[in-house]
Amino acid sequence: MKYIIDTNVLLRNPEIVKEYDAVIPSHVLREIEDLELKRKSDRTLQFEIRRLKKFLDANDHIYVDKRDYKFTLDDELDGQYVDNILLQVAVDNGWGIVTGDRLMKLKCRDYNIPFVNLEEDHFVEHKGFKEEELSETEWINMMDTPFINYFELMINEYAIINNVKDGELLDIVKWDGKETKSLRDANGNLGAKFSTLQFGEFKPFDEQQIMAIDSIRSNQLTSIRGRAGSGKSLITLNTAWRLVEEEGYKLVMFVNPTPLREAQELGFYKGDRKEKLMQSAVGTMLKSKFGSEEEIEKQIIYERLEILPFVDLRGWDSGDNKTIVWILEAQNLTADLMKLGLQRITENTKVVVDGDFHAQVDKDSYASNNGMKRMSEVFRGDVLYGEVELQTVHRSRLADLADKM
């Protein structure tokens, strides 16, 4: 039997057409074109549309039904609504429908249309911060009563306060469960620069980076999300190394090497496990930050740094040592793998989880069962957890423009 793939399923997972004798009606393609024009500010949607277009261009054998259909099944349903037209297409041709939409499933039952019952994604987005506009006077008055949660923040959720008059930044605060606290330091500065002997001076570029640094220093578990070039690795490495130098922590990096989606693998790397890790994307990043592989080796010998494949986390335990665990590219972890990793964490251990489950997921299994999403759902609002989604690509203007590809 042929199956119509509805719009939401097709956008979320184009590869699904390979699992069924799939049909894409012209009405679905027109709906996608309409979404592309009307929802330009939706970064995730625009990425999904670009990904789908590339996929369809590379798989032109997929059956597209170019016919136009008129909805006649029921006078009480909107005949212009694409989902209703898909019902008509299914009935007219004796096809089924692949959908994750609850209402569509109910309608399929009404018209005896076979359907594939995909699990719905109920994930609620959480950036880890809100943005508010106030006058300077309003803000001063609020800070006189910090024990009121004016912005209805979760515990460890941040608020960026901008001046309603000119948009200038007034403050960044967070709610700790008892009071609203400013992120300004003892000198009244926001995002003051700091230095490490290893990497020199570092200063956050924007409000989200300021919040991410605060979360790493303040919370046991921090999730940092953002596009390539937004500073996830730069923030984590500089902040973690400051704790290594100043407070005696050890940085343990857990790497989950996953082949890049659609990229060709080069075959097996030569060498032992450490050599293979150093030849990975993470190894390349570290060599650029530390300056050389010899310098990395020196920090490993000094027991300040350790680099392990994620698979080793099953038997790993930080014990009583002050440790920072950094889980990189965590968008490529399932919920079960993330659970396994976090269950190994002891009281003296901080954890930073970084990744981007919007645009950098490299396997479909990670998209439908994502560990970063599940972690956010379980931990958000807990006193030990903080989460920040970085908003801006700072690497270069070219890198920022490339995000639109």
Short mmCIF file of C-alpha atoms in Angstrom, two decimals:
data_model
loop_
_atom_site.label_atom_id
_atom_site.label_comp_id
_atom_site.label_asym_id
_atom_site.label_seq_id
_atom_site.Cartn_x
_atom_site.Cartn_y
_atom_site.Cartn_z
CA MET A 1 0.00 0.00 0.00
CA LYS A 2 1.10 3.53 -0.72
CA TYR A 3 1.20 6.00 2.15
CA ILE A 4 0.81 9.77 2.05
CA ILE A 5 3.41 11.49 4.23
CA ASP A 6 1.84 14.50 5.94
CA THR A 7 3.60 17.86 6.14
CA ASN A 8 4.78 17.78 9.76
CA VAL A 9 6.23 14.28 9.47
CA LEU A 10 7.99 15.12 6.20
CA LEU A 11 9.60 18.24 7.68
CA ARG A 12 10.67 16.54 10.88
CA ASN A 13 12.10 13.43 9.24
CA PRO A 14 12.47 13.40 5.42
CA GLU A 15 14.17 9.98 5.58
CA ILE A 16 10.85 8.40 6.53
CA VAL A 17 9.88 8.21 2.85
CA LYS A 18 12.41 5.36 2.57
CA GLU A 19 10.48 3.30 5.12
CA TYR A 20 7.19 3.24 3.19
CA ASP A 21 5.89 3.18 -0.38
CA ALA A 22 5.57 6.93 -0.02
CA VAL A 23 3.52 9.53 -1.87
CA ILE A 24 3.91 13.29 -1.51
CA PRO A 25 0.80 15.12 -2.77
CA SER A 26 1.23 18.49 -4.46
CA HIS A 27 -0.85 20.04 -1.65
CA VAL A 28 1.90 19.16 0.86
CA LEU A 29 4.57 20.82 -1.26
CA ARG A 30 2.46 23.97 -1.63
CA GLU A 31 1.86 24.08 2.13
CA ILE A 32 5.63 23.90 2.71
CA GLU A 33 6.22 26.76 0.24
CA ASP A 34 3.59 28.80 2.06
CA LEU A 35 5.24 28.13 5.45
CA GLU A 36 8.62 29.16 4.04
CA LEU A 37 7.25 32.56 3.01
CA LYS A 38 5.09 33.29 6.04
CA ARG A 39 7.30 32.08 8.89
CA LYS A 40 10.73 33.43 7.99
CA SER A 41 11.61 34.19 11.62
CA ASP A 42 11.18 30.56 12.72
CA ARG A 43 14.80 29.37 12.61
CA THR A 44 14.00 25.71 13.24
CA LEU A 45 11.25 25.55 10.62
CA GLN A 46 13.40 27.27 8.00
CA PHE A 47 16.19 24.77 8.64
CA GLU A 48 13.75 21.86 8.28
CA ILE A 49 12.46 23.27 4.99
CA ARG A 50 15.98 23.72 3.59
CA ARG A 51 16.90 20.18 4.67
CA LEU A 52 13.76 18.75 3.04
CA LYS A 53 14.42 20.57 -0.24
CA LYS A 54 17.95 19.20 -0.41
CA PHE A 55 16.66 15.72 0.36
CA LEU A 56 13.99 15.87 -2.35
CA ASP A 57 16.49 17.20 -4.90
CA ALA A 58 18.78 14.26 -4.14
CA ASN A 59 15.92 11.73 -4.28
CA ASP A 60 13.90 12.72 -7.33
CA HIS A 61 12.54 9.16 -7.66
CA ILE A 62 10.10 9.78 -4.79
CA TYR A 63 6.54 9.72 -6.10
CA VAL A 64 4.95 13.18 -6.12
CA ASP A 65 1.24 13.23 -6.96
CA LYS A 66 0.92 16.41 -9.03
CA ARG A 67 -2.86 16.31 -9.27
CA ASP A 68 -5.07 18.87 -7.53
CA TYR A 69 -7.89 17.56 -5.39
CA LYS A 70 -11.13 19.13 -4.17
CA PHE A 71 -12.40 18.17 -0.73
CA THR A 72 -15.91 16.68 -0.96
CA LEU A 73 -16.00 14.16 1.90
CA ASP A 74 -17.85 16.31 4.43
CA ASP A 75 -19.56 19.70 4.14
CA GLU A 76 -18.86 20.44 7.83
CA LEU A 77 -15.06 20.35 7.39
CA ASP A 78 -12.98 23.15 5.86
CA GLY A 79 -12.30 22.22 2.26
CA GLN A 80 -9.28 24.54 2.07
CA TYR A 81 -7.46 22.91 5.01
CA VAL A 82 -4.57 20.80 3.70
CA ASP A 83 -5.06 17.96 6.19
CA ASN A 84 -8.66 17.56 5.01
CA ILE A 85 -7.55 17.50 1.38
CA LEU A 86 -5.07 14.74 2.24
CA LEU A 87 -7.99 12.71 3.54
CA GLN A 88 -9.66 13.14 0.15
CA VAL A 89 -6.47 12.07 -1.63
CA ALA A 90 -6.27 8.96 0.54
CA VAL A 91 -9.92 7.98 -0.01
CA ASP A 92 -9.82 8.60 -3.77
CA ASN A 93 -6.73 6.45 -4.27
CA GLY A 94 -7.08 3.83 -1.52
CA TRP A 95 -3.87 5.04 0.18
CA GLY A 96 -2.92 5.27 3.85
CA ILE A 97 -1.44 8.22 5.75
CA VAL A 98 1.71 8.52 7.88
CA THR A 99 1.02 11.14 10.54
CA GLY A 100 1.85 12.16 14.08
CA ASP A 101 -1.12 14.54 14.36
CA ARG A 102 -3.80 13.47 16.84
CA LEU A 103 -6.70 15.12 14.97
CA MET A 104 -5.59 13.59 11.67
CA LYS A 105 -5.62 10.13 13.27
CA LEU A 106 -9.18 10.65 14.49
CA LYS A 107 -10.29 11.72 11.01
CA CYS A 108 -8.56 8.72 9.45
CA ARG A 109 -10.63 6.47 11.70
CA ASP A 110 -13.81 8.29 10.66
CA TYR A 111 -13.13 7.57 6.98
CA ASN A 112 -11.58 4.11 7.45
CA ILE A 113 -8.22 5.31 6.15
CA PRO A 114 -5.24 3.13 7.23
CA PHE A 115 -2.66 5.22 9.09
CA VAL A 116 0.74 4.81 10.68
CA ASN A 117 0.56 6.02 14.27
CA LEU A 118 3.76 7.98 14.86
CA GLU A 119 4.50 9.13 18.38
CA GLU A 120 3.85 12.84 18.83
CA ASP A 121 6.64 15.11 20.04
CA HIS A 122 5.29 17.02 23.04
CA PHE A 123 8.58 18.75 23.84
CA VAL A 124 8.08 22.36 25.01
CA GLU A 125 10.93 24.66 24.04
CA HIS A 126 12.85 26.24 26.91
CA LYS A 127 15.61 28.77 26.15
CA GLY A 128 16.54 29.15 29.82
CA PHE A 129 15.80 32.89 29.82
CA LYS A 130 13.15 35.52 29.15
CA GLU A 131 13.52 39.05 27.79
CA GLU A 132 11.70 41.92 29.48
CA GLU A 133 11.39 45.68 28.83
CA LEU A 134 11.08 48.11 31.73
CA SER A 135 11.80 51.73 32.46
CA GLU A 136 14.83 52.38 34.62
CA THR A 137 12.56 53.59 37.44
CA GLU A 138 10.42 50.45 37.27
CA TRP A 139 13.52 48.30 37.45
CA ILE A 140 14.98 50.15 40.45
CA ASN A 141 11.67 49.75 42.29
CA MET A 142 11.57 46.03 41.53
CA MET A 143 15.08 45.49 42.84
CA ASP A 144 13.98 47.01 46.13
CA THR A 145 11.79 43.92 46.60
CA PRO A 146 13.90 41.05 45.21
CA PHE A 147 11.90 38.38 47.03
CA ILE A 148 9.04 38.75 44.54
CA ASN A 149 9.31 36.63 41.39
CA TYR A 150 8.05 39.39 39.09
CA PHE A 151 8.74 37.58 35.82
CA GLU A 152 7.42 34.16 36.92
CA LEU A 153 10.79 32.55 36.31
CA MET A 154 11.61 28.92 37.02
CA ILE A 155 14.41 28.29 39.49
CA ASN A 156 17.72 29.22 37.80
CA GLU A 157 15.92 30.73 34.82
CA TYR A 158 17.30 34.09 33.71
CA ALA A 159 15.72 37.36 32.64
CA ILE A 160 17.38 39.94 30.39
CA ILE A 161 16.10 43.39 31.37
CA ASN A 162 16.20 46.00 28.60
CA ASN A 163 15.30 49.67 28.86
CA VAL A 164 11.91 50.20 27.24
CA LYS A 165 13.04 53.67 26.12
CA ASP A 166 16.17 52.84 24.09
CA GLY A 167 16.59 49.06 24.31
CA GLU A 168 19.82 49.36 26.30
CA LEU A 169 20.65 46.53 28.69
CA LEU A 170 19.73 47.36 32.28
CA ASP A 171 20.56 44.06 33.98
CA ILE A 172 20.54 40.29 33.81
CA VAL A 173 18.95 38.44 36.73
CA LYS A 174 17.97 34.95 37.77
CA TRP A 175 15.46 33.53 40.21
CA ASP A 176 17.08 31.14 42.71
CA GLY A 177 13.82 30.03 44.31
CA LYS A 178 13.98 32.65 47.04
CA GLU A 179 14.98 35.93 45.41
CA THR A 180 15.80 37.67 42.16
CA LYS A 181 19.59 38.03 41.90
CA SER A 182 21.54 40.27 39.56
CA LEU A 183 24.50 38.82 37.67
CA ARG A 184 26.49 42.01 38.24
CA ASP A 185 29.74 41.43 40.10
CA ALA A 186 30.98 43.27 43.22
CA ASN A 187 32.10 46.15 40.99
CA GLY A 188 28.73 46.40 39.28
CA ASN A 189 29.93 44.90 36.00
CA LEU A 190 28.05 42.47 33.78
CA GLY A 191 30.11 39.92 31.90
CA ALA A 192 33.49 41.09 33.17
CA LYS A 193 36.48 39.53 31.46
CA PHE A 194 38.58 36.90 33.23
CA SER A 195 41.89 35.19 32.51
CA THR A 196 43.46 31.76 32.75
CA LEU A 197 47.16 30.97 32.49
CA GLN A 198 46.38 28.44 29.76
CA PHE A 199 44.15 30.49 27.46
CA GLY A 200 44.68 34.10 28.48
CA GLU A 201 41.90 36.67 28.60
CA PHE A 202 38.27 35.82 27.85
CA LYS A 203 35.23 38.08 27.77
CA PRO A 204 31.70 36.95 26.87
CA PHE A 205 30.29 38.45 23.68
CA ASP A 206 26.64 38.79 24.67
CA GLU A 207 23.98 38.29 27.32
CA GLN A 208 23.48 34.59 26.60
CA GLN A 209 27.19 33.89 27.01
CA ILE A 210 27.16 35.78 30.32
CA MET A 211 24.29 33.57 31.51
CA ALA A 212 26.00 30.38 30.34
CA ILE A 213 29.16 31.23 32.30
CA ASP A 214 27.11 31.97 35.41
CA SER A 215 25.24 28.68 35.07
CA ILE A 216 28.45 26.64 34.81
CA ARG A 217 29.89 28.33 37.88
CA SER A 218 26.65 28.26 39.91
CA ASN A 219 24.91 25.00 39.03
CA GLN A 220 25.88 21.35 39.16
CA LEU A 221 24.34 20.64 35.74
CA THR A 222 24.25 23.06 32.79
CA SER A 223 22.88 22.61 29.28
CA ILE A 224 24.30 24.95 26.63
CA ARG A 225 22.66 24.89 23.22
CA GLY A 226 23.40 26.90 20.10
CA ARG A 227 24.32 26.87 16.44
CA ALA A 228 27.80 26.15 15.19
CA GLY A 229 29.95 29.19 15.95
CA SER A 230 27.80 30.50 18.80
CA GLY A 231 30.55 29.83 21.36
CA LYS A 232 29.52 26.63 23.17
CA SER A 233 33.05 25.17 23.27
CA LEU A 234 34.77 28.52 23.86
CA ILE A 235 32.58 29.33 26.86
CA THR A 236 32.81 25.87 28.40
CA LEU A 237 36.55 25.45 27.96
CA ASN A 238 37.47 28.88 29.34
CA THR A 239 35.05 28.69 32.27
CA ALA A 240 35.97 25.10 33.13
CA TRP A 241 39.68 25.81 32.93
CA ARG A 242 39.30 28.74 35.30
CA LEU A 243 37.86 26.25 37.80
CA VAL A 244 40.74 23.88 37.04
CA GLU A 245 43.35 26.54 37.80
CA GLU A 246 41.63 28.35 40.66
CA GLU A 247 39.75 25.60 42.49
CA GLY A 248 41.60 22.40 41.66
CA TYR A 249 38.99 20.77 39.42
CA LYS A 250 39.85 18.19 36.79
CA LEU A 251 38.21 18.50 33.36
CA VAL A 252 36.92 15.20 31.94
CA MET A 253 35.61 15.36 28.38
CA PHE A 254 33.26 12.65 27.15
CA VAL A 255 33.06 12.42 23.38
CA ASN A 256 30.40 10.57 21.41
CA PRO A 257 31.89 10.29 17.90
CA THR A 258 29.01 10.19 15.39
CA PRO A 259 29.61 10.40 11.63
CA LEU A 260 28.34 13.68 10.20
CA ARG A 261 24.98 13.29 8.48
CA GLU A 262 25.42 12.68 4.73
CA ALA A 263 29.24 12.82 5.01
CA GLN A 264 31.39 9.96 3.73
CA GLU A 265 33.49 8.18 6.34
CA LEU A 266 37.23 7.87 5.73
CA GLY A 267 37.51 4.41 7.22
CA PHE A 268 39.30 3.41 10.41
CA TYR A 269 41.78 5.80 11.98
CA LYS A 270 45.11 4.25 12.88
CA GLY A 271 46.41 4.18 16.43
CA ASP A 272 45.11 3.50 19.92
CA ARG A 273 41.96 4.97 21.43
CA LYS A 274 43.60 8.25 22.50
CA GLU A 275 45.13 8.75 19.06
CA LYS A 276 41.76 8.15 17.41
CA LEU A 277 40.09 10.67 19.72
CA MET A 278 42.77 13.24 18.90
CA GLN A 279 42.05 12.76 15.19
CA SER A 280 38.33 13.36 15.75
CA ALA A 281 36.55 16.73 15.48
CA VAL A 282 36.93 17.21 19.24
CA GLY A 283 40.67 16.51 19.04
CA THR A 284 41.03 19.05 16.26
CA MET A 285 39.14 21.63 18.33
CA LEU A 286 41.31 21.00 21.40
CA LYS A 287 44.55 21.27 19.42
CA SER A 288 43.43 24.67 18.13
CA LYS A 289 42.66 25.86 21.68
CA PHE A 290 45.67 24.36 23.50
CA GLY A 291 48.08 25.09 20.66
CA SER A 292 49.41 21.60 20.11
CA GLU A 293 48.84 17.94 20.84
CA GLU A 294 51.94 17.99 23.06
CA GLU A 295 50.31 20.61 25.31
CA ILE A 296 47.17 18.49 25.61
CA GLU A 297 49.32 15.48 26.49
CA LYS A 298 51.05 17.53 29.17
CA GLN A 299 47.73 18.50 30.81
CA ILE A 300 46.66 14.83 30.74
CA ILE A 301 49.92 13.83 32.46
CA TYR A 302 49.36 16.57 35.09
CA GLU A 303 45.90 15.00 35.66
CA ARG A 304 44.13 18.24 34.83
CA LEU A 305 42.49 16.85 31.69
CA GLU A 306 41.07 13.55 30.52
CA ILE A 307 39.41 12.71 27.18
CA LEU A 308 37.22 9.61 26.99
CA PRO A 309 34.70 8.10 24.56
CA PHE A 310 31.16 8.32 25.89
CA VAL A 311 30.95 4.52 26.04
CA ASP A 312 33.42 4.61 28.96
CA LEU A 313 30.98 6.58 31.11
CA ARG A 314 29.14 3.35 32.02
CA GLY A 315 31.96 2.24 34.33
CA TRP A 316 33.29 5.68 35.25
CA ASP A 317 32.90 7.36 38.64
CA SER A 318 34.38 10.70 39.70
CA GLY A 319 34.37 9.69 43.35
CA ASP A 320 35.27 12.41 45.83
CA ASN A 321 37.47 14.37 43.42
CA LYS A 322 36.39 17.83 42.24
CA THR A 323 35.58 17.18 38.59
CA ILE A 324 33.94 18.91 35.65
CA VAL A 325 32.40 16.50 33.18
CA TRP A 326 31.91 18.00 29.73
CA ILE A 327 29.64 16.00 27.40
CA LEU A 328 30.16 17.32 23.87
CA GLU A 329 27.84 17.19 20.84
CA ALA A 330 25.14 15.79 23.09
CA GLN A 331 22.43 16.23 20.46
CA ASN A 332 23.70 12.83 19.26
CA LEU A 333 22.70 11.02 22.46
CA THR A 334 19.44 9.20 23.04
CA ALA A 335 17.48 9.72 26.25
CA ASP A 336 18.72 6.35 27.56
CA LEU A 337 22.37 7.22 26.90
CA MET A 338 21.98 10.62 28.58
CA LYS A 339 20.35 8.96 31.57
CA LEU A 340 23.21 6.46 31.76
CA GLY A 341 25.76 9.28 31.76
CA LEU A 342 24.07 11.48 34.36
CA GLN A 343 23.57 8.53 36.71
CA ARG A 344 27.37 8.26 37.05
CA ILE A 345 27.72 11.78 38.49
CA THR A 346 28.67 12.24 42.17
CA GLU A 347 28.13 15.24 44.45
CA ASN A 348 31.54 16.85 43.83
CA THR A 349 31.10 16.83 40.06
CA LYS A 350 29.84 19.57 37.78
CA VAL A 351 28.44 18.66 34.37
CA VAL A 352 28.23 20.72 31.18
CA VAL A 353 26.21 19.28 28.31
CA ASP A 354 26.51 21.05 24.97
CA GLY A 355 24.92 20.59 21.56
CA ASP A 356 22.21 21.76 19.18
CA PHE A 357 19.22 19.48 18.74
CA HIS A 358 17.66 21.92 16.26
CA ALA A 359 20.19 21.74 13.45
CA GLN A 360 23.10 19.40 14.21
CA VAL A 361 21.47 16.02 14.87
CA ASP A 362 23.35 13.45 12.77
CA LYS A 363 21.04 10.42 13.05
CA ASP A 364 17.25 10.23 12.89
CA SER A 365 17.11 8.08 16.05
CA TYR A 366 18.57 11.03 17.99
CA ALA A 367 15.93 13.38 16.58
CA SER A 368 12.99 11.28 17.76
CA ASN A 369 14.50 10.18 21.10
CA ASN A 370 16.78 13.05 22.05
CA GLY A 371 18.70 13.01 25.33
CA MET A 372 19.17 16.78 25.55
CA LYS A 373 15.43 17.33 25.17
CA ARG A 374 14.58 14.73 27.79
CA MET A 375 17.17 16.16 30.19
CA SER A 376 15.60 19.60 29.80
CA GLU A 377 12.11 18.25 30.48
CA VAL A 378 13.20 16.42 33.65
CA PHE A 379 15.63 18.92 35.18
CA ARG A 380 14.28 22.37 34.26
CA GLY A 381 13.16 24.20 37.40
CA ASP A 382 15.40 22.16 39.71
CA VAL A 383 17.84 24.02 41.94
CA LEU A 384 20.86 22.15 40.55
CA TYR A 385 20.10 22.80 36.85
CA GLY A 386 20.58 25.69 34.44
CA GLU A 387 19.96 25.93 30.71
CA VAL A 388 20.89 28.58 28.14
CA GLU A 389 20.28 28.66 24.39
CA LEU A 390 22.89 30.83 22.67
CA GLN A 391 21.29 33.03 20.02
CA THR A 392 24.11 34.53 17.95
CA VAL A 393 26.90 33.13 15.75
CA HIS A 394 30.09 35.03 16.65
CA ARG A 395 32.66 33.01 14.72
CA SER A 396 32.40 35.18 11.59
CA ARG A 397 29.85 36.85 9.36
CA LEU A 398 30.50 34.08 6.82
CA ALA A 399 29.62 31.42 9.44
CA ASP A 400 26.46 33.31 10.33
CA LEU A 401 25.36 33.50 6.69
CA ALA A 402 26.22 29.83 6.17
CA ASP A 403 23.57 28.94 8.76
CA LYS A 404 20.98 29.98 6.17
CA MET A 405 22.14 27.32 3.67
#
